[in-house]
CSV table of C-alpha atoms and ligand atoms in Angstrom, one decimal:
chain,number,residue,atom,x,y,z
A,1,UNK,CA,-29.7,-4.2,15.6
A,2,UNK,CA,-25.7,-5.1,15.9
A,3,UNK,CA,-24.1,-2.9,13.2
A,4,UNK,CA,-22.7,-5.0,10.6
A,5,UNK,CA,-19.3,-3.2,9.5
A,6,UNK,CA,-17.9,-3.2,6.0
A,7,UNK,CA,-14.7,-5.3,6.5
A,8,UNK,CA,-13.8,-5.9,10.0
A,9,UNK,CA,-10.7,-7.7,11.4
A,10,UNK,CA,-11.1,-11.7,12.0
A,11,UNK,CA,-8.9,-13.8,14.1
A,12,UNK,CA,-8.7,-17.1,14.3
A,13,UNK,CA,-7.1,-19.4,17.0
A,14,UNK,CA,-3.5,-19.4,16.6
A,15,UNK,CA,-2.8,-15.3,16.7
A,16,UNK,CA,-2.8,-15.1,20.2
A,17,UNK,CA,-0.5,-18.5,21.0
A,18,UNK,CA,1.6,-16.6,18.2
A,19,UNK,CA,1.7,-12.9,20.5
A,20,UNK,CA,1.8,-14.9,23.9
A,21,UNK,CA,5.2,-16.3,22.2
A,22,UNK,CA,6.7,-12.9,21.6
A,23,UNK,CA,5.7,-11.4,25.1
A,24,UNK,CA,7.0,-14.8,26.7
A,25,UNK,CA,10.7,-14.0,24.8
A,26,UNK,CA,10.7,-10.4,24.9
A,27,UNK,CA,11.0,-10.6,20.9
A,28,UNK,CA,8.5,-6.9,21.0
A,29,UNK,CA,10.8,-5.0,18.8
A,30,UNK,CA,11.4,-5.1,15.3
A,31,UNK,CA,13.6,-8.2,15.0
A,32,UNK,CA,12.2,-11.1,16.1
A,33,UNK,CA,11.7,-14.7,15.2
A,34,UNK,CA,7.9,-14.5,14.2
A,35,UNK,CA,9.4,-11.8,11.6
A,36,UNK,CA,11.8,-14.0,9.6
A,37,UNK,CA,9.2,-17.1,9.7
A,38,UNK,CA,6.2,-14.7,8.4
A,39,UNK,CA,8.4,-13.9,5.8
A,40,UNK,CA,9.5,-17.4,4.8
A,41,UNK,CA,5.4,-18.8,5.3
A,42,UNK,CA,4.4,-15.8,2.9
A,43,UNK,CA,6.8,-16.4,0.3
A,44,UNK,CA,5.8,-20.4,0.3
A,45,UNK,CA,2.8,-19.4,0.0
A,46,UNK,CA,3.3,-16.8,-2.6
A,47,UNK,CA,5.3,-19.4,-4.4
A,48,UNK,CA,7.3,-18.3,-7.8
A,49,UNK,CA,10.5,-18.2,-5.8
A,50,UNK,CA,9.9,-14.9,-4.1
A,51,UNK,CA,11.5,-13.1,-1.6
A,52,UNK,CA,9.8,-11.0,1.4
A,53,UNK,CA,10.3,-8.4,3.4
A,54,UNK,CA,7.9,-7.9,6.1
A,55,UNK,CA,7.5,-3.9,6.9
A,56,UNK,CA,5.1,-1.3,8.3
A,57,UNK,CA,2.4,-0.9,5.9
A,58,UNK,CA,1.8,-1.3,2.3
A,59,UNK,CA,2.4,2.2,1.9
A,60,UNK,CA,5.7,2.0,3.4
A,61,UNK,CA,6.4,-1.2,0.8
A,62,UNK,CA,5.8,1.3,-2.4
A,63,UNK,CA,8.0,4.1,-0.8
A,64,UNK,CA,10.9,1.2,-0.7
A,65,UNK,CA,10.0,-0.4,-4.4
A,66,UNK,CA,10.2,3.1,-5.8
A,67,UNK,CA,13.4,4.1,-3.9
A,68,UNK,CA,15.1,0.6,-4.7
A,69,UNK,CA,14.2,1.5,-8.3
A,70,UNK,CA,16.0,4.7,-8.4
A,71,UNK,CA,12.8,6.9,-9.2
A,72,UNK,CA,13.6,10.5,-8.0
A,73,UNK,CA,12.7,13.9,-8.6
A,74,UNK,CA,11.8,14.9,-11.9
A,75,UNK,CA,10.9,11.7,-13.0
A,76,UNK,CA,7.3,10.3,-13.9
A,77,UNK,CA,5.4,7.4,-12.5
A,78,UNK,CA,2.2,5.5,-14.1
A,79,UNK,CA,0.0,4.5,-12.0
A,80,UNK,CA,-4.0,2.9,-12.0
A,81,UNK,CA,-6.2,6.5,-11.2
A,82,UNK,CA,-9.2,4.0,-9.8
A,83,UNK,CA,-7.2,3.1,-6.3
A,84,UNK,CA,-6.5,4.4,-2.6
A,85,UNK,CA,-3.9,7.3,-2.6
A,86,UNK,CA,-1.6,4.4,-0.4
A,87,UNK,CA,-0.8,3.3,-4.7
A,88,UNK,CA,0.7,6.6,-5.4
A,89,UNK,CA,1.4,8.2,-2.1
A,90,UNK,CA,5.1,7.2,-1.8
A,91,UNK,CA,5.6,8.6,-6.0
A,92,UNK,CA,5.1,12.4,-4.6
A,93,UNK,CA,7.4,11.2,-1.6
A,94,UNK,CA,10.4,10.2,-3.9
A,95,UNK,CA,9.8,13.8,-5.6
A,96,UNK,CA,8.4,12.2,-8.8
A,97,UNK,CA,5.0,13.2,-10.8
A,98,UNK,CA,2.1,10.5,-10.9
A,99,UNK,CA,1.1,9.8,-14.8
A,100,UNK,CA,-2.6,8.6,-13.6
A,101,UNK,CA,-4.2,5.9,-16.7
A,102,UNK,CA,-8.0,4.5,-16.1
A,103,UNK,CA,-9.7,1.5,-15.9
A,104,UNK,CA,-11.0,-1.2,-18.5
A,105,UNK,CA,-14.5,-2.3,-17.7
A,106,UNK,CA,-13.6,-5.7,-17.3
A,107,UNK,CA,-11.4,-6.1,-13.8
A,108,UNK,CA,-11.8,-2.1,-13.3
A,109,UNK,CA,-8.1,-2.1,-13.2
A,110,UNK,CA,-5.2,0.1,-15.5
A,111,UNK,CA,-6.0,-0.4,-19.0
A,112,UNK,CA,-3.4,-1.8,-21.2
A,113,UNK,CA,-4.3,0.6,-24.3
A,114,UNK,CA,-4.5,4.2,-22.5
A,115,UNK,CA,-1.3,2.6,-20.5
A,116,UNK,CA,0.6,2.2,-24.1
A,117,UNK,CA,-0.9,5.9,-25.5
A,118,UNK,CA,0.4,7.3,-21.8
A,119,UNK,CA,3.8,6.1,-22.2
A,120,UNK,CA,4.0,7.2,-25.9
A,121,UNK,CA,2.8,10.5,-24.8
A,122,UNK,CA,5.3,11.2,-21.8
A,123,UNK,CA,8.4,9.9,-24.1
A,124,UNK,CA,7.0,12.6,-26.7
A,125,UNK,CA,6.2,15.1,-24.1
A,126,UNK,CA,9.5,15.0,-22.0
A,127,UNK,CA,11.5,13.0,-23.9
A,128,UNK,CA,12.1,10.5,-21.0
A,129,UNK,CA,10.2,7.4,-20.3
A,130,UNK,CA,8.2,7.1,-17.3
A,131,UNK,CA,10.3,5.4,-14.5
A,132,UNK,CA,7.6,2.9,-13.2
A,133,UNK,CA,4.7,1.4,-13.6
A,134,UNK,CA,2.2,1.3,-10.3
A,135,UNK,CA,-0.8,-1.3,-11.5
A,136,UNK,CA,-3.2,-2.0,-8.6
A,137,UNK,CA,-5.1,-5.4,-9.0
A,138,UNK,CA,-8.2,-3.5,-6.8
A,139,UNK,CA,-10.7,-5.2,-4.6
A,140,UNK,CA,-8.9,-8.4,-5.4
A,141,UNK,CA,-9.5,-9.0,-8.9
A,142,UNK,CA,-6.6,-9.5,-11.1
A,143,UNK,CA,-5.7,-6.6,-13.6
A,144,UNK,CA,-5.3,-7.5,-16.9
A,145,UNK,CA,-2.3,-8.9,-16.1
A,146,UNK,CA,-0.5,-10.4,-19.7
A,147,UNK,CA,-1.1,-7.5,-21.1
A,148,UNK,CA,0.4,-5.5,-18.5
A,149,UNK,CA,3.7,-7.6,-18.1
A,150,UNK,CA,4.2,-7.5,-22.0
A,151,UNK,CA,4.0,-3.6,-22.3
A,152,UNK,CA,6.4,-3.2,-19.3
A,153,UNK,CA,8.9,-5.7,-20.9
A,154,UNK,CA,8.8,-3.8,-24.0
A,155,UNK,CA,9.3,-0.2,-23.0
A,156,UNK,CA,11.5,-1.5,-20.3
A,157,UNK,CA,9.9,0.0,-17.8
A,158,UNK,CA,9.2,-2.2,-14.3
A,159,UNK,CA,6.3,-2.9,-12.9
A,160,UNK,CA,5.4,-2.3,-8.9
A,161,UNK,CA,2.1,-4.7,-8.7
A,162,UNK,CA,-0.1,-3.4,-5.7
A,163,UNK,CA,-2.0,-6.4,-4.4
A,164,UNK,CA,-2.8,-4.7,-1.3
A,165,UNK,CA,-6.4,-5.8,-1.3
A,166,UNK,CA,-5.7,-9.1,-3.4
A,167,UNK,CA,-3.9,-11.2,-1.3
A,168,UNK,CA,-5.1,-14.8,-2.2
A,169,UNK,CA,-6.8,-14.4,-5.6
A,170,UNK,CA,-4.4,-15.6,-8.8
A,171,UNK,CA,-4.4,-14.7,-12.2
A,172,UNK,CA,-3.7,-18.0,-14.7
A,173,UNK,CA,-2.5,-20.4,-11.5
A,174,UNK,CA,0.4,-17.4,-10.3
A,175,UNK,CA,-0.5,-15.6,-7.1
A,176,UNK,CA,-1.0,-11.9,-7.7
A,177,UNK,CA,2.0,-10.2,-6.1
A,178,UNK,CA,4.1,-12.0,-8.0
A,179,UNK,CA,3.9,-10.2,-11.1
A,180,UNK,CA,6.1,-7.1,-11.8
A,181,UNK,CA,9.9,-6.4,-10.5
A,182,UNK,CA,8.0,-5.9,-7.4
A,183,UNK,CA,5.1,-7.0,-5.3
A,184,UNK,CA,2.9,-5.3,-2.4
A,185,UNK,CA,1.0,-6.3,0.5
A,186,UNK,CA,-1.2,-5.1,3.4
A,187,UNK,CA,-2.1,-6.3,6.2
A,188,UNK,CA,-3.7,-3.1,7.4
A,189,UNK,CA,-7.2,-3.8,9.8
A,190,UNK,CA,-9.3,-4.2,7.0
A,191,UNK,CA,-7.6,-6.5,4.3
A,192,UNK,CA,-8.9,-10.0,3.8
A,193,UNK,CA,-6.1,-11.0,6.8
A,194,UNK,CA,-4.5,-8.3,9.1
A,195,UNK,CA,-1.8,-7.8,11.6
A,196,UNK,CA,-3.5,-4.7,13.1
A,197,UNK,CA,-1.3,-2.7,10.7
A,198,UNK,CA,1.5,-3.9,8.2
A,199,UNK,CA,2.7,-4.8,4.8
A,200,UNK,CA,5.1,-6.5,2.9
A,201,UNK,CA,7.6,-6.3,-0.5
A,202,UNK,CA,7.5,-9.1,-2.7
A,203,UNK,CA,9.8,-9.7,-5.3
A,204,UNK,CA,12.3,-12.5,-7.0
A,205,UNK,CA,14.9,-10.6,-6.9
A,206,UNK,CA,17.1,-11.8,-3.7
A,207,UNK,CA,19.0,-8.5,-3.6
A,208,UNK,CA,16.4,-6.2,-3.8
A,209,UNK,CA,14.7,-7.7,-0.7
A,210,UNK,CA,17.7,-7.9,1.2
A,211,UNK,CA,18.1,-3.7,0.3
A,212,UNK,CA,14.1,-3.2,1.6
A,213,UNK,CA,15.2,-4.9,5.2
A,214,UNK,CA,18.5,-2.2,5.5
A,215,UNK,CA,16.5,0.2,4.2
A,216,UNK,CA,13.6,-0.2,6.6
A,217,UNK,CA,16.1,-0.6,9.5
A,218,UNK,CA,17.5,2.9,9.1
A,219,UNK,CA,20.2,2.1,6.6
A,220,UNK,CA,23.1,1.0,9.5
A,221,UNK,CA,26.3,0.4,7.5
A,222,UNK,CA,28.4,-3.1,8.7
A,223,UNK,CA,30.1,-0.7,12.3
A,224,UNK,CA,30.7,-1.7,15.8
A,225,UNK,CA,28.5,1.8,16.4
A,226,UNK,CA,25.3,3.5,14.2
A,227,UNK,CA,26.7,4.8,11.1
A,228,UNK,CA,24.8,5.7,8.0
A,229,UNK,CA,26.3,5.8,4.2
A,230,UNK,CA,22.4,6.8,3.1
A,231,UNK,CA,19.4,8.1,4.6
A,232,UNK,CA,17.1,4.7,6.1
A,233,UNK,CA,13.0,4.3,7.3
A,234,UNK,CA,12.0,3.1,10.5
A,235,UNK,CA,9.7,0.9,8.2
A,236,UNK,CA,9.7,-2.8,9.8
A,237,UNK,CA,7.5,-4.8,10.8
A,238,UNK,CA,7.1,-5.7,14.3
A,239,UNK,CA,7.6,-9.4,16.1
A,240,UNK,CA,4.6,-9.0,17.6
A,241,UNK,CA,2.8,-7.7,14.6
A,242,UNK,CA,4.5,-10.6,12.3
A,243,UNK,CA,2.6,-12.9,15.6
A,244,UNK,CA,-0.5,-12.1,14.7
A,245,UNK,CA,0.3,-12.5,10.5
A,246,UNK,CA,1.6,-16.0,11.2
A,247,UNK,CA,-2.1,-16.9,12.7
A,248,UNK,CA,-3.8,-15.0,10.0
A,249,UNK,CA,-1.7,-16.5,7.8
A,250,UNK,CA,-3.0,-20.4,8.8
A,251,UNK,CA,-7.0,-19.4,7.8
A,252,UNK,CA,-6.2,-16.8,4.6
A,253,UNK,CA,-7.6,-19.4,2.5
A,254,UNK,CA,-10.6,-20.3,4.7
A,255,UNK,CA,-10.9,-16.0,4.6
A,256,UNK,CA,-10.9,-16.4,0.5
A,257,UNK,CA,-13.7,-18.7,0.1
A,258,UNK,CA,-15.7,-17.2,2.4
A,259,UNK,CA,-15.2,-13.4,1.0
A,260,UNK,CA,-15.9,-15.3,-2.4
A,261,UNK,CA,-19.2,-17.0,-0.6
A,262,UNK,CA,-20.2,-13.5,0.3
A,263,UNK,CA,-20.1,-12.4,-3.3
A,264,UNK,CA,-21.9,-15.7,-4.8
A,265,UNK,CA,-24.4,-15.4,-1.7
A,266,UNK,CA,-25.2,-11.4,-3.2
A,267,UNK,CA,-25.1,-12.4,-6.5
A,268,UNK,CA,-27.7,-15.4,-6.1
A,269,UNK,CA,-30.2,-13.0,-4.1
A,270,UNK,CA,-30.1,-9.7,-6.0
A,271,UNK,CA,-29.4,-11.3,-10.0
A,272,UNK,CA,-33.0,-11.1,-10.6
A,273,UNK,CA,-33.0,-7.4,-9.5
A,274,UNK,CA,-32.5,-4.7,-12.8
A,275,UNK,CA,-31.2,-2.7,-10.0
A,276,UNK,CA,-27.9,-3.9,-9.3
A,277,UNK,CA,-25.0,-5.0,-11.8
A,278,UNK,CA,-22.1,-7.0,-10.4
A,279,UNK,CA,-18.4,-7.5,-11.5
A,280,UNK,CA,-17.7,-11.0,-12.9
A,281,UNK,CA,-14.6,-13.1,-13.0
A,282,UNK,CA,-13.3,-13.8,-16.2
A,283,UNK,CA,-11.5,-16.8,-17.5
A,284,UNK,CA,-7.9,-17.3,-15.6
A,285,UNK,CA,-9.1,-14.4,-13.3
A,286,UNK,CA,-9.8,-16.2,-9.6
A,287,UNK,CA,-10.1,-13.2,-6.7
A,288,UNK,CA,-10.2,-13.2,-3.5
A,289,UNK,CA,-13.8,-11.1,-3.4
A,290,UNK,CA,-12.2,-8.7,-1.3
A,291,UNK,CA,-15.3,-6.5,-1.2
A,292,UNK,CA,-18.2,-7.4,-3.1
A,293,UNK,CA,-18.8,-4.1,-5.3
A,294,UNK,CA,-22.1,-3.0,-6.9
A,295,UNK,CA,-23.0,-0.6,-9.6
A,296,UNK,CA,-26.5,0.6,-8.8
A,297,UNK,CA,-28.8,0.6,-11.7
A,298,UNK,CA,-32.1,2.0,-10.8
A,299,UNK,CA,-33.0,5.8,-11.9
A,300,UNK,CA,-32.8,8.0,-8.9
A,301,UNK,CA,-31.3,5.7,-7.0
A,302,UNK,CA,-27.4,6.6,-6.3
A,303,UNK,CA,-24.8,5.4,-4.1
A,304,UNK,CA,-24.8,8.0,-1.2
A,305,UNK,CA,-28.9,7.6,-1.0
A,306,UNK,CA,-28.3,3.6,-1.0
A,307,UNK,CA,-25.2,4.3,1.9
A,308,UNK,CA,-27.5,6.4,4.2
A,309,UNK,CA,-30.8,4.7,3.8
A,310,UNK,CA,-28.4,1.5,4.9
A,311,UNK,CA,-26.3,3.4,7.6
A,312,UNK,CA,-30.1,3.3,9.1
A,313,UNK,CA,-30.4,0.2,9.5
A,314,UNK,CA,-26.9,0.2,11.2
A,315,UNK,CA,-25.7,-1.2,7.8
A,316,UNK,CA,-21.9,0.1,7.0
A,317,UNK,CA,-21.4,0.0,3.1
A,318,UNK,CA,-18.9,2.6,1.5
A,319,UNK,CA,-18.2,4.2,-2.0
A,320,UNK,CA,-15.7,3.0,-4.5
A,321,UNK,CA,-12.4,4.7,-4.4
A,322,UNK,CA,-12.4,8.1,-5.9
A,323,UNK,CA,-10.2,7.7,-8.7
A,324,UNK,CA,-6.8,9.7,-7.5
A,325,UNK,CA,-7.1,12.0,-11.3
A,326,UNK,CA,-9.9,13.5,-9.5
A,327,UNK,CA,-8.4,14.2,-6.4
A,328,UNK,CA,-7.4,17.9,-5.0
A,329,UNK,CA,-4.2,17.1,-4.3
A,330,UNK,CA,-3.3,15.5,-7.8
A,331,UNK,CA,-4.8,17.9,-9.9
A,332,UNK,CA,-2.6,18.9,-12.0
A,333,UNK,CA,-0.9,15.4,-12.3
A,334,UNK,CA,-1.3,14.4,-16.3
A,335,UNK,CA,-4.5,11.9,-16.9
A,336,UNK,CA,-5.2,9.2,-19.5
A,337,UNK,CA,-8.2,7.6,-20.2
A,338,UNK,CA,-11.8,8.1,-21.5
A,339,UNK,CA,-13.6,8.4,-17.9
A,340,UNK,CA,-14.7,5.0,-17.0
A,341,UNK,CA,-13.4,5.4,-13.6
A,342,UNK,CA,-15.5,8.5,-12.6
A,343,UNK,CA,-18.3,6.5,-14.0
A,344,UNK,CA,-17.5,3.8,-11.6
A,345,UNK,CA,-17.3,6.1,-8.6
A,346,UNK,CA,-20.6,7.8,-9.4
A,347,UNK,CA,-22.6,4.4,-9.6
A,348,UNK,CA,-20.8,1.8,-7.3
A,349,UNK,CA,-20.9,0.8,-3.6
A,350,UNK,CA,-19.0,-1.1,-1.8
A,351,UNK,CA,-21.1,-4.0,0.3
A,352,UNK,CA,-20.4,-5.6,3.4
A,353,UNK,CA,-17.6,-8.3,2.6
A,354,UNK,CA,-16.4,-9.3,6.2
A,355,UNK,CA,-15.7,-12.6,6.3
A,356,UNK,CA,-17.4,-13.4,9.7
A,357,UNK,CA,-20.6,-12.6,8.4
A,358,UNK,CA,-23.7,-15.1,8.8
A,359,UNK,CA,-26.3,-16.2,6.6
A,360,UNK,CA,-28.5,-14.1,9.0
A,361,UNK,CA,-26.8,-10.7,8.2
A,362,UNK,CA,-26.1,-11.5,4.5
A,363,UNK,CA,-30.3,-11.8,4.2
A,364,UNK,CA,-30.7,-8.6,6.3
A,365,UNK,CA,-28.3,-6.8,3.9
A,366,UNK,CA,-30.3,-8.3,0.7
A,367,UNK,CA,-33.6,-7.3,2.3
A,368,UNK,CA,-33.1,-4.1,2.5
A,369,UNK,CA,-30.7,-3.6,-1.1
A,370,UNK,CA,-34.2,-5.0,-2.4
A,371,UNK,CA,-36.3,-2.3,-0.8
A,372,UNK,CA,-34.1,0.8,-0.7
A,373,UNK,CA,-35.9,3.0,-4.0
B,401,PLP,C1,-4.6,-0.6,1.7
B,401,PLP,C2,-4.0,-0.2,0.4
B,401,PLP,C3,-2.7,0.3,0.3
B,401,PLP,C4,-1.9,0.7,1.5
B,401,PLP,O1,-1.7,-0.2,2.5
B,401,PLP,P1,-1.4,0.3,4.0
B,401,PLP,O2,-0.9,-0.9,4.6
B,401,PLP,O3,-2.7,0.8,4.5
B,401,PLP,O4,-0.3,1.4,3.9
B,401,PLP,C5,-2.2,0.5,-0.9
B,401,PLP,N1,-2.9,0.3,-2.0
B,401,PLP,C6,-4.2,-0.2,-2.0
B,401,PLP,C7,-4.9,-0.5,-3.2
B,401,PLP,C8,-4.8,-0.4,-0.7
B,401,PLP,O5,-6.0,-0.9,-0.7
């Protein structure tokens, strides 16, 4: 049987008339045509008036939000604890201490009343307020996003929005991305569109972009030769790379709704089952179905049992992110929150969610979900 990955790349028809284009020019470095018009067709598409600068990774995007916000060491960052380590990665990089805050059981994402008690906490604890706020809007589905904006207005502390895997869902009409002072992207091989590796800033703020390019670019002051006023990151985006994002660009929405079939088509086939509980979309929510997740409800039945019994079959599903308070490496980084996260990782599995999957390995996936005990 073909193996039937997780979340594999899919390109369409335009990415390689896009490269060919680059290689015909010689644009193959980091400045580039296709770079300036991915930026401008993301933004459109973004809409809200944003600016966009195309770089590296999404990774590389946080490092610059944090920088451009003046976070350094000694300072404290909140941030969702159910996410990839990418979310709060570039925090330690800046010097500064992750604040981790767990989910709600609704989107899964940061929850709005252990975020308030955290802040309240860390002003009382260090008599500082927490520098940013890192929300992650995670396997597409909008955090609780109203909520989120109001408590950052409040405490005056700004928001970084992590959209990485949530390109293409909205939250009440507004593209997710364009929440926060800032906005992330990734385009990394397995998002819902990819330009083999890649990311980008988002954010309304004209200025703040236009810092993220120099930045990226290795900080060259206005000179005749290379000199440097402040340390830079060799963090842009390449033409060919920004090739590849223009084509992917052309079919995200074609990507979302069938990502979102995926989910309805596991959802139609399995709701009947006591054994598996799925994540709905509530009112204003609309995502992009990123990964269809499960929490498995059948005694004895776990996630890593369900994974190998499916690995098998030549079946790739995958856990859900181990929240990053439970991590090694952030031990000792200050937690909030009642657990729900943990919970989360010890029931849930990710499903296969790529987006050139056919009816026929969607019922070979269900068939066996049904008769794995
Ligand atoms: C993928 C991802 C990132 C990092 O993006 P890269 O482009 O891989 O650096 C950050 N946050 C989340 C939630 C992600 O899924």
């Amino acid at each position: 049987m073909d193996r039937i990955y997780l979340s594999p790349p899919h390109i369409g028809t335009l990415e390689r008339q896009y490269v060919n284009e680059a290689f015909d020019t010689n644009w193959i470095s980091p400045a580039g045509p296709h770079i300036t018009a991915f930026e401008q067709e993301l933004a459109a598409y973004l809409g809200e008036g944003v600016h966009v600068a195309a770089l590296s990774s999404g990774t590389a995007a946080i490092h610059l939000a944090l920088i451009i916000l003046d976070v350094k060491q000694g300072d404290e960052v909140i941030c969702s604890s159910f996410t990839f380590s990418g979310s709060c990665n570039p925090v330690v990089y800046v010097g500064a201490t992750p604040v981790f805050v767990d989910s709600e059981p609704v989107s899964w994402n940061l929850d709005p009343t252990f975020l308030r008690q955290a802040i309240n906490d860390r002003i009382t604890k260090t008599g500082r307020k927490p520098k940013a706020i890192i929300v992650v809007d995670l396997y597409g589905n909008p955090a609780k996003l109203d909520e989120i904006t109001a408590i950052s207005r409040e405490f005056g502390i700004p928001l970084i929005e992590d959209a990485a895997e949530a390109l293409g869902s909205s939250y009440k009409g507004r593209k997710l991305g364009t929440f926060g002072e800032f906005g992330i992207l990734s385009f990394n091989g397995n998002k819902i569109i990819t330009t083999s590796g890649g990311g980008a800033l988002v954010s309304t703020n004209r200025e703040f972009i236009e810092k993220a390019r120099f930045l990226a670019t290795q900080a060259r002051d206005l000179a005749p030769h290379y000199q440097h006023s402040q340390i830079g990151y060799n963090y842009r985006l390449s033409n060919v790379c920004a090739g590849i994002g223009r084509g992917q660009l052309k079919v995200l929405d074609e990507r979302v709704k069938a990502r979102r079939a995926n989910y309805e088509f596991y959802v139609k086939n399995l709701k009947n089952s006591s054994n598996f509980e799925f994540l709905s979309e509530p009112e204003g929510s609309f995502s992009n179905r990123w990964l269809t997740t499960v929490l498995i409800k059948t005694p004895g039945l776990y996630p890593e049992k369900l994974r190998l019994a499916l690995e098998k079959e030549n079946i790739e599903t995958r856990a859900l992110w181990k929240p990053m308070h439970l991590q090694p490496v952030f031990k000792d980084a200050p937690y909030y929150g009642n657990g729900l996260s943990e919970r989360l990782f010890n029931e849930g599995l990710c499903l296969p969610s790529g987006t050139a999957l056919t009816q026929e390995n969607l019922g070979r996936i269900v068939a066996y979900l049904k008769a794995v005990r």
